[in-house]
């Protein structure tokens, strides 16, 4: 039996319980650019997006959310806003009076990045008290204005304190969020939605499963927002999102979803809707059949009856991911109407990190913090490096969150200012603020210098 989560209202959209799984996306305009942001939201709304998130970096941007809302209402567009806040409780408090939901990251809401690598029990306790003290004003505002809060944990941005206690693990992600949940509950605040995101699909799935188990053990169940971060673009990104989001939906887990694509924001919505159509039934679906049984080495074979290419991509990604989670696979064969689709099998194996046939790209969807055209930059990087089988390259929009969130990438190509990029070898800064006109060539040189150019 699948347990139902509490229902949390985000404006007119109800999330959780028996409500239909909702779609959301994020603007990538500057939040001070009222017209540009309004136009982008209009497109998202017309594509069927039900909730929109905006970057809010400072009080000025938080204030401008009012103007964006006024302009949208003149155009008869009523869509709930989520203010995306990092590092700054004061900004969250201003935004919470204007928007329907505030997203905070427990990894950086109060705990700041520091060089500290160990914490005594006393220091840990003191930090949790400090979080409670800093969170209280936001909770009071949210109660008064009926604003929801998303406690959004990301695999790449856990605090040093959590890393010390649990490591960079699914357990660490879950505990980081639950510390905040317990504080909210102490203040009798329950307008909570939770998310566990990672660019690594198995981590995203296992952290969400663990979160559900932990919440149920504690006797509560808040709604979940699902997403695979930094998935990149094209089929590879859609496969990762289908595998991560779809597998959880097929288990009856998840109440609202975002498919992150390094493409135009509106491209996210049709795919998200399709995932919901195929798997958002709010019940645990049977495991798919592996048509040749499990053999050694573990090869799964999935057979479909002439379904569309989009359904094939989604269903095969979800079916294989669910089987792989049960018993680890080494290979995959996909048949559609009797014809084998080797390209899709290779893409799925690569998306799940089982077998690499080309370079792997971790790329953020961009947001108001991005100061270059990330879609173009990702394409430029790919054209030069796609043959580097198994090499992981991160293309990220900003240094604020990009470094932590580029996961286990071998190289990072990270926006550091207007039309400027910094290059990283793993998480080590190698070259700072290069013009984007020469940055791809410099990346190639860096890869060659480290003997990774094959
Ligand atoms: S890495 Fe930076 S630019 Fe990219 S989505 Fe995250 S916050 Fe925005």
Tab-separated table of C-alpha atoms and ligand atoms in Angstrom:
chain	number	residue	atom	x	y	z
A	1	UNK	CA	0.000	0.000	0.000
A	2	UNK	CA	1.296	3.478	-0.810
A	3	UNK	CA	0.857	5.952	2.022
A	4	UNK	CA	-0.536	9.352	1.174
A	5	UNK	CA	1.338	12.502	2.032
A	6	UNK	CA	-0.201	15.535	3.690
A	7	UNK	CA	-1.709	18.086	1.330
A	8	UNK	CA	0.179	21.390	1.098
A	9	UNK	CA	-1.290	24.326	-0.798
A	10	UNK	CA	0.958	26.456	-2.963
A	11	UNK	CA	-1.395	29.233	-4.004
A	12	UNK	CA	-4.269	27.558	-5.847
A	13	UNK	CA	-2.273	24.396	-6.486
A	14	UNK	CA	-2.695	21.587	-3.973
A	15	UNK	CA	0.308	19.291	-3.648
A	16	UNK	CA	0.283	15.824	-2.116
A	17	UNK	CA	-2.482	13.488	-0.940
A	18	UNK	CA	-4.667	12.392	-3.845
A	19	UNK	CA	-3.967	15.487	-5.923
A	20	UNK	CA	-2.652	15.080	-9.440
A	21	UNK	CA	1.157	15.296	-9.576
A	22	UNK	CA	1.978	18.852	-10.674
A	23	UNK	CA	4.677	20.230	-12.975
A	24	UNK	CA	7.070	23.049	-12.304
A	25	UNK	CA	9.962	24.863	-13.910
A	26	UNK	CA	12.273	27.780	-13.259
A	27	UNK	CA	12.969	31.051	-15.029
A	28	UNK	CA	16.503	31.811	-16.162
A	29	UNK	CA	16.042	35.548	-16.579
A	30	UNK	CA	17.377	38.205	-14.226
A	31	UNK	CA	14.642	38.633	-11.590
A	32	UNK	CA	15.104	42.418	-11.821
A	33	UNK	CA	14.195	42.220	-15.514
A	34	UNK	CA	10.433	42.431	-15.011
A	35	UNK	CA	9.423	42.287	-18.678
A	36	UNK	CA	11.793	39.484	-19.614
A	37	UNK	CA	10.720	37.406	-16.621
A	38	UNK	CA	7.017	38.032	-17.254
A	39	UNK	CA	7.411	36.962	-20.890
A	40	UNK	CA	9.198	33.779	-19.890
A	41	UNK	CA	6.587	32.906	-17.268
A	42	UNK	CA	3.849	33.537	-19.828
A	43	UNK	CA	5.408	30.980	-22.160
A	44	UNK	CA	5.813	28.470	-19.310
A	45	UNK	CA	2.209	29.000	-18.208
A	46	UNK	CA	0.890	28.515	-21.739
A	47	UNK	CA	2.880	25.281	-22.007
A	48	UNK	CA	1.123	23.931	-18.901
A	49	UNK	CA	3.620	24.742	-16.152
A	50	UNK	CA	1.730	24.882	-12.831
A	51	UNK	CA	4.343	26.386	-10.502
A	52	UNK	CA	7.280	28.628	-11.397
A	53	UNK	CA	10.498	29.174	-9.437
A	54	UNK	CA	12.589	32.336	-9.652
A	55	UNK	CA	16.104	33.048	-8.420
A	56	UNK	CA	16.077	35.569	-5.588
A	57	UNK	CA	19.602	36.664	-4.693
A	58	UNK	CA	18.972	39.817	-2.682
A	59	UNK	CA	16.277	41.985	-1.155
A	60	UNK	CA	15.972	44.077	-4.321
A	61	UNK	CA	15.125	40.965	-6.345
A	62	UNK	CA	12.743	39.792	-3.626
A	63	UNK	CA	10.928	43.142	-3.809
A	64	UNK	CA	10.673	42.969	-7.580
A	65	UNK	CA	8.641	39.769	-7.326
A	66	UNK	CA	5.676	42.068	-6.578
A	67	UNK	CA	6.087	43.901	-9.885
A	68	UNK	CA	6.321	40.632	-11.801
A	69	UNK	CA	3.124	39.425	-10.129
A	70	UNK	CA	1.296	42.664	-10.961
A	71	UNK	CA	2.299	42.419	-14.632
A	72	UNK	CA	1.206	38.787	-14.817
A	73	UNK	CA	-2.120	39.536	-13.239
A	74	UNK	CA	-2.718	42.288	-15.851
A	75	UNK	CA	-2.293	39.483	-18.382
A	76	UNK	CA	-4.701	37.265	-16.347
A	77	UNK	CA	-1.962	34.795	-15.506
A	78	UNK	CA	-2.253	33.283	-12.070
A	79	UNK	CA	0.621	30.938	-11.327
A	80	UNK	CA	2.202	30.281	-7.916
A	81	UNK	CA	5.748	31.572	-7.415
A	82	UNK	CA	8.585	29.864	-5.600
A	83	UNK	CA	11.442	32.096	-4.467
A	84	UNK	CA	14.756	30.236	-4.684
A	85	UNK	CA	16.945	31.476	-1.851
A	86	UNK	CA	20.473	30.489	-0.885
A	87	UNK	CA	22.724	31.788	1.904
A	88	UNK	CA	20.391	34.548	3.022
A	89	UNK	CA	17.575	34.231	5.616
A	90	UNK	CA	16.690	37.959	5.306
A	91	UNK	CA	15.926	37.535	1.591
A	92	UNK	CA	13.739	34.496	2.330
A	93	UNK	CA	11.807	36.554	4.903
A	94	UNK	CA	11.087	39.362	2.408
A	95	UNK	CA	10.127	36.941	-0.376
A	96	UNK	CA	7.855	34.888	1.912
A	97	UNK	CA	5.460	37.861	2.170
A	98	UNK	CA	5.069	37.973	-1.616
A	99	UNK	CA	5.279	34.452	-3.026
A	100	UNK	CA	3.398	31.218	-2.433
A	101	UNK	CA	6.451	29.122	-1.594
A	102	UNK	CA	10.043	29.743	-0.568
A	103	UNK	CA	12.718	27.205	-1.372
A	104	UNK	CA	15.550	27.096	1.101
A	105	UNK	CA	18.600	24.856	1.007
A	106	UNK	CA	19.412	23.368	4.415
A	107	UNK	CA	23.026	23.087	3.256
A	108	UNK	CA	23.475	26.845	3.170
A	109	UNK	CA	20.534	28.540	4.909
A	110	UNK	CA	22.425	29.038	8.146
A	111	UNK	CA	25.523	26.835	8.085
A	112	UNK	CA	28.078	28.752	6.074
A	113	UNK	CA	30.912	27.200	4.112
A	114	UNK	CA	33.955	27.004	6.347
A	115	UNK	CA	37.245	25.197	6.566
A	116	UNK	CA	36.042	23.391	9.661
A	117	UNK	CA	36.202	19.619	9.239
A	118	UNK	CA	35.162	18.314	12.643
A	119	UNK	CA	32.421	19.161	15.123
A	120	UNK	CA	31.986	18.179	18.746
A	121	UNK	CA	28.556	17.092	19.994
A	122	UNK	CA	28.258	20.448	21.736
A	123	UNK	CA	29.074	22.388	18.545
A	124	UNK	CA	26.577	20.276	16.613
A	125	UNK	CA	23.849	20.971	19.173
A	126	UNK	CA	24.672	24.671	19.138
A	127	UNK	CA	24.408	24.798	15.342
A	128	UNK	CA	20.985	23.144	15.409
A	129	UNK	CA	19.854	25.697	18.007
A	130	UNK	CA	21.211	28.419	15.757
A	131	UNK	CA	19.242	27.037	12.785
A	132	UNK	CA	16.107	27.047	14.926
A	133	UNK	CA	16.760	30.659	15.957
A	134	UNK	CA	17.339	31.773	12.326
A	135	UNK	CA	14.403	29.801	10.924
A	136	UNK	CA	11.801	31.032	13.422
A	137	UNK	CA	11.174	34.484	11.828
A	138	UNK	CA	10.661	32.853	8.413
A	139	UNK	CA	8.203	30.329	9.865
A	140	UNK	CA	6.234	33.103	11.558
A	141	UNK	CA	5.959	35.007	8.270
A	142	UNK	CA	5.016	31.854	6.351
A	143	UNK	CA	2.306	31.055	8.893
A	144	UNK	CA	0.899	34.561	8.651
A	145	UNK	CA	0.987	34.711	4.836
A	146	UNK	CA	0.119	30.993	4.293
A	147	UNK	CA	3.365	30.532	2.402
A	148	UNK	CA	4.760	27.044	1.930
A	149	UNK	CA	8.428	26.152	2.348
A	150	UNK	CA	10.408	23.696	0.271
A	151	UNK	CA	13.299	22.259	2.187
A	152	UNK	CA	15.396	21.457	-0.862
A	153	UNK	CA	18.469	19.353	-0.201
A	154	UNK	CA	21.047	18.912	-2.938
A	155	UNK	CA	23.653	16.164	-2.951
A	156	UNK	CA	26.371	18.670	-3.868
A	157	UNK	CA	25.653	21.326	-1.259
A	158	UNK	CA	25.504	19.687	2.156
A	159	UNK	CA	26.956	21.714	5.017
A	160	UNK	CA	30.377	20.814	6.456
A	161	UNK	CA	28.651	19.797	9.672
A	162	UNK	CA	26.403	17.306	7.878
A	163	UNK	CA	29.351	16.072	5.786
A	164	UNK	CA	31.296	15.475	9.003
A	165	UNK	CA	28.418	13.516	10.544
A	166	UNK	CA	27.208	11.490	7.552
A	167	UNK	CA	29.496	12.097	4.562
A	168	UNK	CA	28.220	13.087	1.127
A	169	UNK	CA	25.575	10.365	1.220
A	170	UNK	CA	21.867	9.810	0.791
A	171	UNK	CA	21.696	9.516	4.585
A	172	UNK	CA	23.374	12.937	4.931
A	173	UNK	CA	20.850	14.465	2.518
A	174	UNK	CA	17.938	13.010	4.442
A	175	UNK	CA	19.248	13.990	7.883
A	176	UNK	CA	20.018	17.512	6.668
A	177	UNK	CA	16.381	17.982	5.600
A	178	UNK	CA	14.905	16.282	8.665
A	179	UNK	CA	16.759	18.615	11.044
A	180	UNK	CA	14.810	21.462	9.413
A	181	UNK	CA	11.559	19.487	9.402
A	182	UNK	CA	11.855	18.807	13.132
A	183	UNK	CA	12.389	22.522	13.805
A	184	UNK	CA	9.336	23.384	11.671
A	185	UNK	CA	7.306	20.830	13.611
A	186	UNK	CA	8.474	22.267	16.935
A	187	UNK	CA	6.937	25.560	15.767
A	188	UNK	CA	3.806	23.683	14.617
A	189	UNK	CA	4.549	24.593	11.003
A	190	UNK	CA	3.499	21.930	8.481
A	191	UNK	CA	3.328	23.728	5.128
A	192	UNK	CA	6.389	21.782	4.093
A	193	UNK	CA	7.469	20.171	0.840
A	194	UNK	CA	10.755	18.282	0.641
A	195	UNK	CA	13.176	17.506	-2.141
A	196	UNK	CA	16.299	15.368	-2.446
A	197	UNK	CA	18.126	16.167	-5.670
A	198	UNK	CA	21.268	14.790	-7.228
A	199	UNK	CA	22.700	14.552	-10.730
A	200	UNK	CA	23.514	10.927	-9.886
A	201	UNK	CA	20.276	9.042	-10.549
A	202	UNK	CA	20.808	6.169	-8.042
A	203	UNK	CA	21.564	8.720	-5.269
A	204	UNK	CA	18.474	10.734	-6.152
A	205	UNK	CA	16.312	7.588	-5.992
A	206	UNK	CA	17.804	6.142	-2.818
A	207	UNK	CA	17.715	9.465	-0.921
A	208	UNK	CA	14.011	9.888	-1.706
A	209	UNK	CA	13.253	6.287	-0.721
A	210	UNK	CA	15.181	6.729	2.517
A	211	UNK	CA	13.404	10.010	3.231
A	212	UNK	CA	10.003	8.337	2.859
A	213	UNK	CA	11.078	5.506	5.190
A	214	UNK	CA	12.443	7.942	7.788
A	215	UNK	CA	9.360	10.169	7.687
A	216	UNK	CA	7.060	7.185	8.091
A	217	UNK	CA	9.126	5.925	11.049
A	218	UNK	CA	8.605	9.318	12.657
A	219	UNK	CA	4.871	9.229	11.961
A	220	UNK	CA	4.566	11.951	9.332
A	221	UNK	CA	4.730	12.235	5.554
A	222	UNK	CA	5.164	15.590	3.831
A	223	UNK	CA	4.833	15.892	0.034
A	224	UNK	CA	7.863	15.377	-2.168
A	225	UNK	CA	9.202	17.408	-5.075
A	226	UNK	CA	11.200	15.155	-7.417
A	227	UNK	CA	13.984	16.102	-9.813
A	228	UNK	CA	17.354	15.029	-11.182
A	229	UNK	CA	19.665	18.053	-11.125
A	230	UNK	CA	22.236	19.048	-13.711
A	231	UNK	CA	20.869	16.404	-16.097
A	232	UNK	CA	22.102	18.294	-19.184
A	233	UNK	CA	20.156	18.354	-22.430
A	234	UNK	CA	18.663	16.184	-25.180
A	235	UNK	CA	17.877	12.489	-24.832
A	236	UNK	CA	20.576	11.922	-22.195
A	237	UNK	CA	18.891	14.399	-19.831
A	238	UNK	CA	15.432	13.030	-20.543
A	239	UNK	CA	16.617	9.478	-19.830
A	240	UNK	CA	18.132	10.537	-16.489
A	241	UNK	CA	14.938	12.363	-15.530
A	242	UNK	CA	12.714	9.494	-16.646
A	243	UNK	CA	14.851	6.973	-14.745
A	244	UNK	CA	14.975	9.053	-11.544
A	245	UNK	CA	11.569	10.711	-11.450
A	246	UNK	CA	9.663	7.991	-13.302
A	247	UNK	CA	11.004	5.135	-11.137
A	248	UNK	CA	9.877	6.913	-7.973
A	249	UNK	CA	6.478	7.840	-9.428
A	250	UNK	CA	6.065	4.189	-10.412
A	251	UNK	CA	6.551	3.326	-6.713
A	252	UNK	CA	3.842	5.838	-5.767
A	253	UNK	CA	6.416	8.367	-4.492
A	254	UNK	CA	6.364	12.041	-5.529
A	255	UNK	CA	3.823	14.869	-5.602
A	256	UNK	CA	5.314	17.547	-7.848
A	257	UNK	CA	8.131	17.264	-10.381
A	258	UNK	CA	10.661	19.330	-12.246
A	259	UNK	CA	12.527	17.990	-15.263
A	260	UNK	CA	15.742	20.069	-15.358
A	261	UNK	CA	17.007	20.632	-18.883
A	262	UNK	CA	19.826	22.785	-20.216
A	263	UNK	CA	17.386	23.961	-22.863
A	264	UNK	CA	14.638	26.580	-23.019
A	265	UNK	CA	12.655	26.291	-19.736
A	266	UNK	CA	9.405	25.580	-21.595
A	267	UNK	CA	10.926	22.402	-23.087
A	268	UNK	CA	10.750	20.868	-19.617
A	269	UNK	CA	6.967	20.861	-19.390
A	270	UNK	CA	5.804	18.486	-22.180
A	271	UNK	CA	8.258	15.858	-20.983
A	272	UNK	CA	7.222	16.318	-17.348
A	273	UNK	CA	3.569	15.953	-18.362
A	274	UNK	CA	4.350	12.778	-20.273
A	275	UNK	CA	6.121	11.313	-17.229
A	276	UNK	CA	3.073	12.108	-15.107
A	277	UNK	CA	0.740	10.635	-17.738
A	278	UNK	CA	2.722	7.379	-17.821
A	279	UNK	CA	3.641	7.031	-14.126
A	280	UNK	CA	1.818	9.584	-11.991
A	281	UNK	CA	-0.974	7.184	-11.004
A	282	UNK	CA	-0.146	7.433	-7.292
A	283	UNK	CA	0.118	3.693	-6.893
A	284	UNK	CA	2.935	1.205	-6.904
A	285	UNK	CA	3.130	-0.353	-10.371
A	286	UNK	CA	4.179	-3.950	-10.978
A	287	UNK	CA	7.828	-4.466	-11.836
A	288	UNK	CA	8.260	-4.830	-15.603
A	289	UNK	CA	8.932	-8.219	-17.171
A	290	UNK	CA	12.435	-9.045	-18.256
A	291	UNK	CA	11.645	-11.126	-21.337
A	292	UNK	CA	14.644	-13.490	-21.212
A	293	UNK	CA	14.955	-13.866	-17.479
A	294	UNK	CA	18.007	-12.938	-15.500
A	295	UNK	CA	21.165	-14.469	-16.918
A	296	UNK	CA	24.895	-14.193	-16.181
A	297	UNK	CA	26.282	-11.635	-16.884
A	298	UNK	CA	23.118	-9.872	-15.889
A	299	UNK	CA	21.455	-8.825	-19.096
A	300	UNK	CA	18.003	-7.387	-19.090
A	301	UNK	CA	15.915	-7.537	-22.214
A	302	UNK	CA	12.857	-5.343	-22.532
A	303	UNK	CA	10.301	-5.785	-25.259
A	304	UNK	CA	7.642	-3.272	-26.333
A	305	UNK	CA	4.852	-3.378	-28.916
A	306	UNK	CA	5.657	-0.640	-31.413
A	307	UNK	CA	5.265	2.311	-29.031
A	308	UNK	CA	6.231	5.904	-29.939
A	309	UNK	CA	9.899	6.888	-29.618
A	310	UNK	CA	9.110	9.166	-26.646
A	311	UNK	CA	7.191	6.429	-24.813
A	312	UNK	CA	9.990	4.004	-25.592
A	313	UNK	CA	12.601	6.357	-24.115
A	314	UNK	CA	10.521	6.922	-20.985
A	315	UNK	CA	9.236	3.403	-20.406
A	316	UNK	CA	12.535	1.645	-21.125
A	317	UNK	CA	14.419	4.082	-18.830
A	318	UNK	CA	11.952	3.544	-15.984
A	319	UNK	CA	11.596	-0.226	-16.474
A	320	UNK	CA	15.331	-0.801	-16.658
A	321	UNK	CA	16.077	1.488	-13.720
A	322	UNK	CA	13.559	-0.325	-11.516
A	323	UNK	CA	14.930	-3.739	-12.470
A	324	UNK	CA	18.513	-2.548	-12.023
A	325	UNK	CA	17.701	-1.332	-8.537
A	326	UNK	CA	16.453	-4.836	-7.680
A	327	UNK	CA	19.328	-6.789	-9.201
A	328	UNK	CA	22.300	-4.920	-10.716
A	329	UNK	CA	22.526	-5.237	-14.478
A	330	UNK	CA	25.537	-5.217	-16.774
A	331	UNK	CA	23.777	-4.904	-20.089
A	332	UNK	CA	20.463	-4.126	-21.700
A	333	UNK	CA	18.653	-5.017	-24.905
A	334	UNK	CA	15.608	-3.047	-26.020
A	335	UNK	CA	13.195	-4.317	-28.644
A	336	UNK	CA	10.321	-2.266	-30.009
A	337	UNK	CA	7.999	-4.105	-32.380
A	338	UNK	CA	10.785	-6.689	-32.724
A	339	UNK	CA	13.446	-4.142	-33.807
A	340	UNK	CA	16.453	-3.650	-31.537
A	341	UNK	CA	17.303	-0.087	-30.391
A	342	UNK	CA	21.005	-0.202	-29.490
A	343	UNK	CA	21.416	3.573	-29.290
A	344	UNK	CA	18.775	3.844	-26.573
A	345	UNK	CA	20.259	0.892	-24.630
A	346	UNK	CA	23.679	2.584	-24.690
A	347	UNK	CA	22.197	5.923	-23.583
A	348	UNK	CA	20.342	4.300	-20.663
A	349	UNK	CA	23.410	2.345	-19.528
A	350	UNK	CA	25.444	5.557	-19.646
A	351	UNK	CA	22.780	7.606	-17.801
A	352	UNK	CA	22.893	5.097	-14.950
A	353	UNK	CA	26.696	4.987	-14.939
A	354	UNK	CA	26.836	1.288	-15.914
A	355	UNK	CA	28.706	1.528	-19.226
A	356	UNK	CA	30.155	4.615	-20.914
A	357	UNK	CA	30.210	4.956	-24.700
A	358	UNK	CA	30.918	8.719	-24.872
A	359	UNK	CA	31.774	11.683	-22.657
A	360	UNK	CA	29.333	12.418	-19.853
A	361	UNK	CA	27.986	15.964	-19.359
A	362	UNK	CA	26.649	17.351	-16.132
A	363	UNK	CA	25.000	20.685	-16.939
A	364	UNK	CA	22.707	22.915	-14.928
A	365	UNK	CA	19.466	24.255	-16.398
A	366	UNK	CA	20.707	27.822	-15.676
A	367	UNK	CA	18.781	30.445	-13.738
A	368	UNK	CA	18.940	34.163	-12.927
A	369	UNK	CA	22.506	33.660	-11.698
A	370	UNK	CA	23.764	32.591	-15.140
A	371	UNK	CA	25.689	35.275	-16.997
A	372	UNK	CA	26.341	33.510	-20.305
A	373	UNK	CA	24.355	31.429	-22.774
A	374	UNK	CA	24.744	28.006	-21.220
A	375	UNK	CA	22.931	26.184	-24.034
A	376	UNK	CA	25.523	27.437	-26.530
A	377	UNK	CA	28.454	26.820	-24.192
A	378	UNK	CA	27.382	23.229	-23.523
A	379	UNK	CA	27.148	22.605	-27.268
A	380	UNK	CA	30.605	24.135	-27.869
A	381	UNK	CA	32.135	21.962	-25.150
A	382	UNK	CA	30.382	18.861	-26.485
A	383	UNK	CA	31.544	19.402	-30.064
A	384	UNK	CA	35.162	19.321	-28.928
A	385	UNK	CA	34.986	16.602	-26.279
A	386	UNK	CA	32.183	14.102	-26.988
A	387	UNK	CA	34.655	11.391	-28.097
A	388	UNK	CA	36.293	11.253	-24.641
A	389	UNK	CA	34.556	8.100	-23.498
A	390	UNK	CA	33.649	8.146	-19.800
A	391	UNK	CA	35.177	11.572	-19.088
A	392	UNK	CA	32.779	13.656	-16.976
A	393	UNK	CA	32.588	17.346	-17.804
A	394	UNK	CA	30.405	19.767	-15.866
A	395	UNK	CA	29.075	22.919	-17.546
A	396	UNK	CA	27.581	25.082	-14.814
A	397	UNK	CA	25.974	28.496	-14.817
A	398	UNK	CA	27.509	29.987	-11.685
A	399	UNK	CA	30.228	29.548	-9.109
A	400	UNK	CA	27.857	30.116	-6.184
A	401	UNK	CA	26.205	26.709	-6.448
A	402	UNK	CA	27.881	25.272	-9.504
A	403	UNK	CA	31.080	24.052	-7.850
A	404	UNK	CA	29.372	21.984	-5.173
A	405	UNK	CA	26.815	20.651	-7.580
A	406	UNK	CA	29.094	19.516	-10.352
A	407	UNK	CA	29.216	16.185	-8.544
A	408	UNK	CA	32.072	13.881	-9.453
A	409	UNK	CA	32.981	15.692	-12.677
A	410	UNK	CA	36.570	15.342	-13.909
A	411	UNK	CA	36.515	18.877	-15.316
A	412	UNK	CA	34.344	21.892	-14.635
A	413	UNK	CA	33.481	24.741	-17.021
A	414	UNK	CA	31.771	27.188	-14.700
A	415	UNK	CA	30.321	30.664	-15.261
A	416	UNK	CA	32.188	33.202	-13.126
A	417	UNK	CA	30.949	36.570	-14.438
A	418	UNK	CA	29.410	38.160	-17.527
A	419	UNK	CA	30.703	36.059	-20.472
A	420	UNK	CA	33.430	34.685	-18.213
A	421	UNK	CA	34.273	31.112	-17.313
A	422	UNK	CA	36.516	29.489	-14.723
A	423	UNK	CA	37.995	26.053	-15.332
A	424	UNK	CA	38.281	23.327	-12.707
A	425	UNK	CA	40.097	20.024	-12.507
A	426	UNK	CA	37.749	18.071	-10.251
A	427	UNK	CA	36.831	20.780	-7.735
A	428	UNK	CA	40.214	22.501	-7.926
A	429	UNK	CA	40.207	25.911	-9.599
A	430	UNK	CA	42.779	25.916	-12.420
A	431	UNK	CA	42.002	29.033	-14.500
A	432	UNK	CA	39.927	31.980	-13.418
A	433	UNK	CA	37.677	34.333	-15.410
A	434	UNK	CA	38.598	33.355	-18.980
A	435	UNK	CA	36.633	34.959	-21.801
A	436	UNK	CA	34.086	32.523	-23.275
A	437	UNK	CA	35.653	33.145	-26.686
A	438	UNK	CA	38.728	31.115	-25.708
A	439	UNK	CA	37.452	29.031	-22.795
A	440	UNK	CA	36.645	25.853	-24.757
A	441	UNK	CA	40.149	25.811	-26.276
A	442	UNK	CA	41.633	26.311	-22.832
A	443	UNK	CA	39.519	23.431	-21.517
A	444	UNK	CA	40.862	21.189	-24.311
A	445	UNK	CA	44.440	22.221	-23.390
A	446	UNK	CA	43.772	21.443	-19.754
A	447	UNK	CA	42.399	17.981	-20.577
A	448	UNK	CA	45.442	17.302	-22.790
A	449	UNK	CA	47.853	18.512	-20.116
A	450	UNK	CA	46.363	16.020	-17.691
A	451	UNK	CA	46.656	13.156	-20.195
A	452	UNK	CA	42.905	12.658	-20.373
A	453	UNK	CA	42.732	13.417	-24.116
A	454	UNK	CA	42.403	10.037	-25.827
B	1	LIG	S1	24.416	26.093	-10.816
B	1	LIG	FE1	24.075	28.295	-10.476
B	1	LIG	S2	23.326	29.016	-12.484
B	1	LIG	FE2	23.115	26.810	-12.505
B	1	LIG	S3	20.995	26.482	-11.865
B	1	LIG	FE3	22.307	26.293	-10.023
B	1	LIG	S4	22.259	28.353	-9.120
B	1	LIG	FE4	21.521	28.564	-11.250
